[in-house]
Coordinates of C-alpha atoms and ligand atoms in Angstrom, one line a residue:
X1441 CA 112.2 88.6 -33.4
X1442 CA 112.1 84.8 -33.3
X1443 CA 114.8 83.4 -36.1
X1444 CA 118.0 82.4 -34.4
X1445 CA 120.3 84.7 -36.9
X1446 CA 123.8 83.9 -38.2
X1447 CA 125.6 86.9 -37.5
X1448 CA 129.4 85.2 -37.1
X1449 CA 128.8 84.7 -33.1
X1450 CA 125.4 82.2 -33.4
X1451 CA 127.8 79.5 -32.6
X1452 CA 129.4 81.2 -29.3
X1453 CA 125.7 82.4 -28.0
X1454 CA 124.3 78.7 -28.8
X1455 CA 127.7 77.1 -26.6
X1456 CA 126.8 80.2 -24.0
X1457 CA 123.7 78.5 -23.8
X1458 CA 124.3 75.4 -23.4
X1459 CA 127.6 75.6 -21.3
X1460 CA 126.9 78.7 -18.8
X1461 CA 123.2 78.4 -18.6
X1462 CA 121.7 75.2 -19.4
X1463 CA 124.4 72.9 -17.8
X1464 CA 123.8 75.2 -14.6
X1465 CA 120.4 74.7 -14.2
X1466 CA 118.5 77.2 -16.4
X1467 CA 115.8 75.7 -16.9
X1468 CA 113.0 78.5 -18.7
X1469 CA 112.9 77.3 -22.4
X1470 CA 112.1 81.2 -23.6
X1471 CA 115.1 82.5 -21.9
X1472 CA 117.7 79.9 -23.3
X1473 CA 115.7 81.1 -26.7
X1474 CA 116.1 84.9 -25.7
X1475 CA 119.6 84.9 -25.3
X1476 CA 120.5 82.5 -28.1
X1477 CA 118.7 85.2 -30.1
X1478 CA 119.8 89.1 -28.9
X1479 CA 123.1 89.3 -30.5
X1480 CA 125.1 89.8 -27.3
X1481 CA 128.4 91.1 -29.0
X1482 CA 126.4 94.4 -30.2
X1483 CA 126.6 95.6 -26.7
X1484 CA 129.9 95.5 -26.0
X1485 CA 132.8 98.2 -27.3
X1486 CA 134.3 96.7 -30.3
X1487 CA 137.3 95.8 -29.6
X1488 CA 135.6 93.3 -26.6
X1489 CA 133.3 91.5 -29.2
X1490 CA 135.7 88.5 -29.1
X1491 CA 134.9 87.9 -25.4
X1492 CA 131.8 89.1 -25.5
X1493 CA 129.9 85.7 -24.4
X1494 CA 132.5 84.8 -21.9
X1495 CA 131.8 83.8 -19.0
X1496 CA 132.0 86.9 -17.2
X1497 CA 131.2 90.6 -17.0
X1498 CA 132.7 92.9 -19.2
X1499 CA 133.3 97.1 -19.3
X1500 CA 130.8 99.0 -20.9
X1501 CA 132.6 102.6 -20.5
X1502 CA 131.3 104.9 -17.5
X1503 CA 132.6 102.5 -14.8
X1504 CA 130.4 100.3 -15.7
X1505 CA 129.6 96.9 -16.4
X1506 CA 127.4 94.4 -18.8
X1507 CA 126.5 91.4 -16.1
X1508 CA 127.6 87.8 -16.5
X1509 CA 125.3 86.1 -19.4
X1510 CA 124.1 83.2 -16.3
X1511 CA 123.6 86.2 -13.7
X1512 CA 121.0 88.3 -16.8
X1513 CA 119.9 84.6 -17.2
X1514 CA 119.2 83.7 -13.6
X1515 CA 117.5 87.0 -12.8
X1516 CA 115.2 86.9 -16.1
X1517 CA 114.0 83.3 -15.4
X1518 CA 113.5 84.5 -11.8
X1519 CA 111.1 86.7 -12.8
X1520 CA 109.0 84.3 -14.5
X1521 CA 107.9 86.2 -17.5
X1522 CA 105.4 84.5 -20.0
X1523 CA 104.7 87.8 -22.2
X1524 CA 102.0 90.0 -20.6
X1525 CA 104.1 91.5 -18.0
X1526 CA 104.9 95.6 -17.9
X1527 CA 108.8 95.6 -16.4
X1528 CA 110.7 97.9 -14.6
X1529 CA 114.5 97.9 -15.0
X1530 CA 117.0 99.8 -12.4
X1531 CA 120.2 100.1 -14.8
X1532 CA 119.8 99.6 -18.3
X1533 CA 123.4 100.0 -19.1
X1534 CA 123.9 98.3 -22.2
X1535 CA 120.6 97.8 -22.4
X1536 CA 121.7 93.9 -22.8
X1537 CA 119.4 92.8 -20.2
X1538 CA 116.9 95.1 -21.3
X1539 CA 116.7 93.6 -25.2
X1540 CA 116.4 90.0 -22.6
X1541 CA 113.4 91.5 -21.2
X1542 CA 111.6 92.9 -24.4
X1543 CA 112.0 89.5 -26.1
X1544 CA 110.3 88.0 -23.1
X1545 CA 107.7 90.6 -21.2
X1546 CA 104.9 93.0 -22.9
X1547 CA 106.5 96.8 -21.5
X1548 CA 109.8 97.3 -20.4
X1549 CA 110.4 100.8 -18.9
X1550 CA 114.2 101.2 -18.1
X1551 CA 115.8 103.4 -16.4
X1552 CA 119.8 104.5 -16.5
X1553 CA 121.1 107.8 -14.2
X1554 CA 124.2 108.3 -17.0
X1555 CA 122.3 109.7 -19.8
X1556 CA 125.2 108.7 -22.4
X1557 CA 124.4 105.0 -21.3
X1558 CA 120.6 105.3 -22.0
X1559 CA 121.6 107.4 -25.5
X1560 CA 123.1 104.4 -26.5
X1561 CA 120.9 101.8 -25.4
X1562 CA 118.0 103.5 -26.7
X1563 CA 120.1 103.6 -30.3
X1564 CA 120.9 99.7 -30.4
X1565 CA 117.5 98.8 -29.2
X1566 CA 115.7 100.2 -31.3
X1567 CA 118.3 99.3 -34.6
X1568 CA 117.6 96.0 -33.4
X1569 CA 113.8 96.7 -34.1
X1570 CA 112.5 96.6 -30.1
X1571 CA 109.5 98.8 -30.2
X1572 CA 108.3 98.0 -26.7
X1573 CA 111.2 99.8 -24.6
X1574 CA 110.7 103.1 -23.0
X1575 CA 114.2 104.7 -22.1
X1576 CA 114.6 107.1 -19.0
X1577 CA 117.4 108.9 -17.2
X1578 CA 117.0 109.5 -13.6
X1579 CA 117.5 108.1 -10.4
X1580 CA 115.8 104.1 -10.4
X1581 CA 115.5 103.8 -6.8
X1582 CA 112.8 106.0 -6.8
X1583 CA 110.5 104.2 -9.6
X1584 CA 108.2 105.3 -12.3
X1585 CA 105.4 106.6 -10.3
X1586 CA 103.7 107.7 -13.6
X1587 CA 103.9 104.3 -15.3
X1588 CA 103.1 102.1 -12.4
X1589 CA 102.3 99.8 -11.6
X1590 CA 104.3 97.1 -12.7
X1591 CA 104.2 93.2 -12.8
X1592 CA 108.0 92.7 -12.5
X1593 CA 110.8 95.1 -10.9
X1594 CA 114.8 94.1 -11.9
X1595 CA 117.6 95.9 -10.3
X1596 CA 121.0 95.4 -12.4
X1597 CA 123.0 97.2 -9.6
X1598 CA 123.1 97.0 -5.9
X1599 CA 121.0 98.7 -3.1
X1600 CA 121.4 98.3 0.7
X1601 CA 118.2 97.0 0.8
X1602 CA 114.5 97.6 -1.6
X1603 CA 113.3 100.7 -2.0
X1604 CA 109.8 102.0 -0.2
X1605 CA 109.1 103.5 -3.9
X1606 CA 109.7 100.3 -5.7
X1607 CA 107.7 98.4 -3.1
X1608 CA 104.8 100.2 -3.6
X1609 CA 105.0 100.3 -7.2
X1610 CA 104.9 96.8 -7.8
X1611 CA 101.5 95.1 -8.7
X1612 CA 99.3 92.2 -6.8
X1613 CA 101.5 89.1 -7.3
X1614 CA 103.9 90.7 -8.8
X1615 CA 107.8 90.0 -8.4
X1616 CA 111.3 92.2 -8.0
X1617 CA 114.2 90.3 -8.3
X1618 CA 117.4 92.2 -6.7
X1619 CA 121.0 92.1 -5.8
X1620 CA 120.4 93.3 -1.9
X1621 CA 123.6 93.9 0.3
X1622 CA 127.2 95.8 0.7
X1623 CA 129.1 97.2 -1.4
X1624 CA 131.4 94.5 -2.3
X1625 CA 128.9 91.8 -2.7
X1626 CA 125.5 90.7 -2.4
X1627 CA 122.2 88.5 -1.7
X1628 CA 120.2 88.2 -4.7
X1629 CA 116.8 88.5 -3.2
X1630 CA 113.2 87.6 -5.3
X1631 CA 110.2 88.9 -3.3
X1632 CA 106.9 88.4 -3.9
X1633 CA 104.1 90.5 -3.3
X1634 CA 101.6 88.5 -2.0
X1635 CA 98.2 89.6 -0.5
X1636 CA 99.3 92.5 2.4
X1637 CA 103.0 90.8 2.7
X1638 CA 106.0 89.7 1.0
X1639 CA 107.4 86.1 0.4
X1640 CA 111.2 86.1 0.0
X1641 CA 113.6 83.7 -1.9
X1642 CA 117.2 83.8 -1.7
X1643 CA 118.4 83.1 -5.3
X1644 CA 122.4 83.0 -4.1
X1645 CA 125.7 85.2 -3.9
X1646 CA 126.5 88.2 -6.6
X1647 CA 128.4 91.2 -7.2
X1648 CA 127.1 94.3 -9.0
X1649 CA 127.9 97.7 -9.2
X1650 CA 126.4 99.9 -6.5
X1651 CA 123.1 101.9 -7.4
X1652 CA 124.0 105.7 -7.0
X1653 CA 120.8 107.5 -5.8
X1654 CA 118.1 108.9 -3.0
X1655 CA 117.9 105.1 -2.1
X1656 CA 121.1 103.5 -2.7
X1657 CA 124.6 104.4 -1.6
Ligands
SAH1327 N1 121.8 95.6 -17.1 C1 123.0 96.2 -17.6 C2 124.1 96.2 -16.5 C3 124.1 97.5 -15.9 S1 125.3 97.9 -14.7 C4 123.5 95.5 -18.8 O1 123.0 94.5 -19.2 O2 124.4 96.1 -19.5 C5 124.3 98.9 -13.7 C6 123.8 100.2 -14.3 O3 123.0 100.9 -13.3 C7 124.9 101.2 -14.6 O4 124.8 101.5 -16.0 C8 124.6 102.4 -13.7 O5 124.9 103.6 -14.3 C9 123.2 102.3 -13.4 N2 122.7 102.9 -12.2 C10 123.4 103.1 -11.0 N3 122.6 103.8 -10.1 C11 121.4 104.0 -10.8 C12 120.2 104.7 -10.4 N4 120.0 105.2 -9.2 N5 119.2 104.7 -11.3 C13 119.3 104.2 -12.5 N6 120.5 103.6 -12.9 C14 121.5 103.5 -12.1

């Protein structure tokens, strides 16, 4: 998946690009590619196709929401992916930043707690042709305990703080980039796992929709 298609909303991903990311400091030359390329107006209900690059986050049905193209952008460079990584997702929504990550990382396994939401995904994804996605419904905070572990951990929703499960899931080096803090907003926190501790980067201020779950609110 590597041609930059005309699909009548090339020219609104390429200014997205260049005007919310670029201009803002993104700097990772594959994720400016990534999300000149996943055709971000599939992922939105029809009638929102229009605004579908905007510069903010839009409804996806369920109470939910498809996150600001610099915040998927910001979190996805964070995690400094070069293609080998398996990735865990908390949240896949849309599944937006989910097609972000399986342009960019080996394995994305993503999980989404309203099975309607993961339906969906699963059914753009893989018309899109993603063949590296595993879809699951259940509660994120806890992790994949089957499948890890994992190189990289994203959370698309909030949590109070991270998870003991996802903690221990992660691999040697690896990285989880999260939005960490109260309900209304948030720190978005990178930590990595480095030897027996954790380094810690605070990437800025965010505001997601709460995680529901064992580990979240
Ligand atoms: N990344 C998404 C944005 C998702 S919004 C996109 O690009 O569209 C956050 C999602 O997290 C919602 O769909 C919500 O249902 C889901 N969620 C909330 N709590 C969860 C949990 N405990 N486990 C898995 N998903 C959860």
């Amino acid at each position: 998946m590597n041609e930059l298609r005309e699909d009548g909303f090339l020219k609104e991903r390429l200014d997205m690009v260049e005007y919310q990311l670029r201009r803002r400091g993104i700097r990772d030359p594959r994720v400016l590619a990534a999300m000149a390329r996943v055709p971000r107006h599939l992922f939105v209900p029809p009638q929102l196709r229009g605004e579908a690059c905007a510069d903010y986050p839009l409804p996806i049905g369920a109470g939910q929401t498809i996150s600001q193209p610099y915040i998927v952008a910001r979190m996805t460079e964070a995690l400094e992916l070069n293609g080998t990584e398996k990735v865990l997702e908390i949240g896949t929504g849309s599944g937006y930043q989910t097609a972000i990550l399986a342009e960019l990382a080996r394995e994305v396994c993503t999980v989404e707690r309203i099975p309607e939401l993961s339906e969906e995904a699963g059914e753009r994804l893989s018309s899109l042709g993603y063949t590296n996605v595993r879809f699951l419904v259940g509660d994120g905070t806890l992790g994949v305990p089957e499948e890890a572990p994992f190189d990289r951990i994203i959370a698309t929703a909030s949590l109070p703080r991270i998870p003991n499960a996802l903690l221990a899931q992660l691999a040697d080096y690896g990285i989880i980039v999260a939005p960490i803090g109260g309900r209304g907003f948030q720190r978005l926190l990178k930590l990595r796992k480095s030897g027996d501790g954790f380094e810690e980067i605070e990437l800025g201020e965010c505001r997601f929709v709460p995680i529901i779950g064992k580990e979240g609110w």
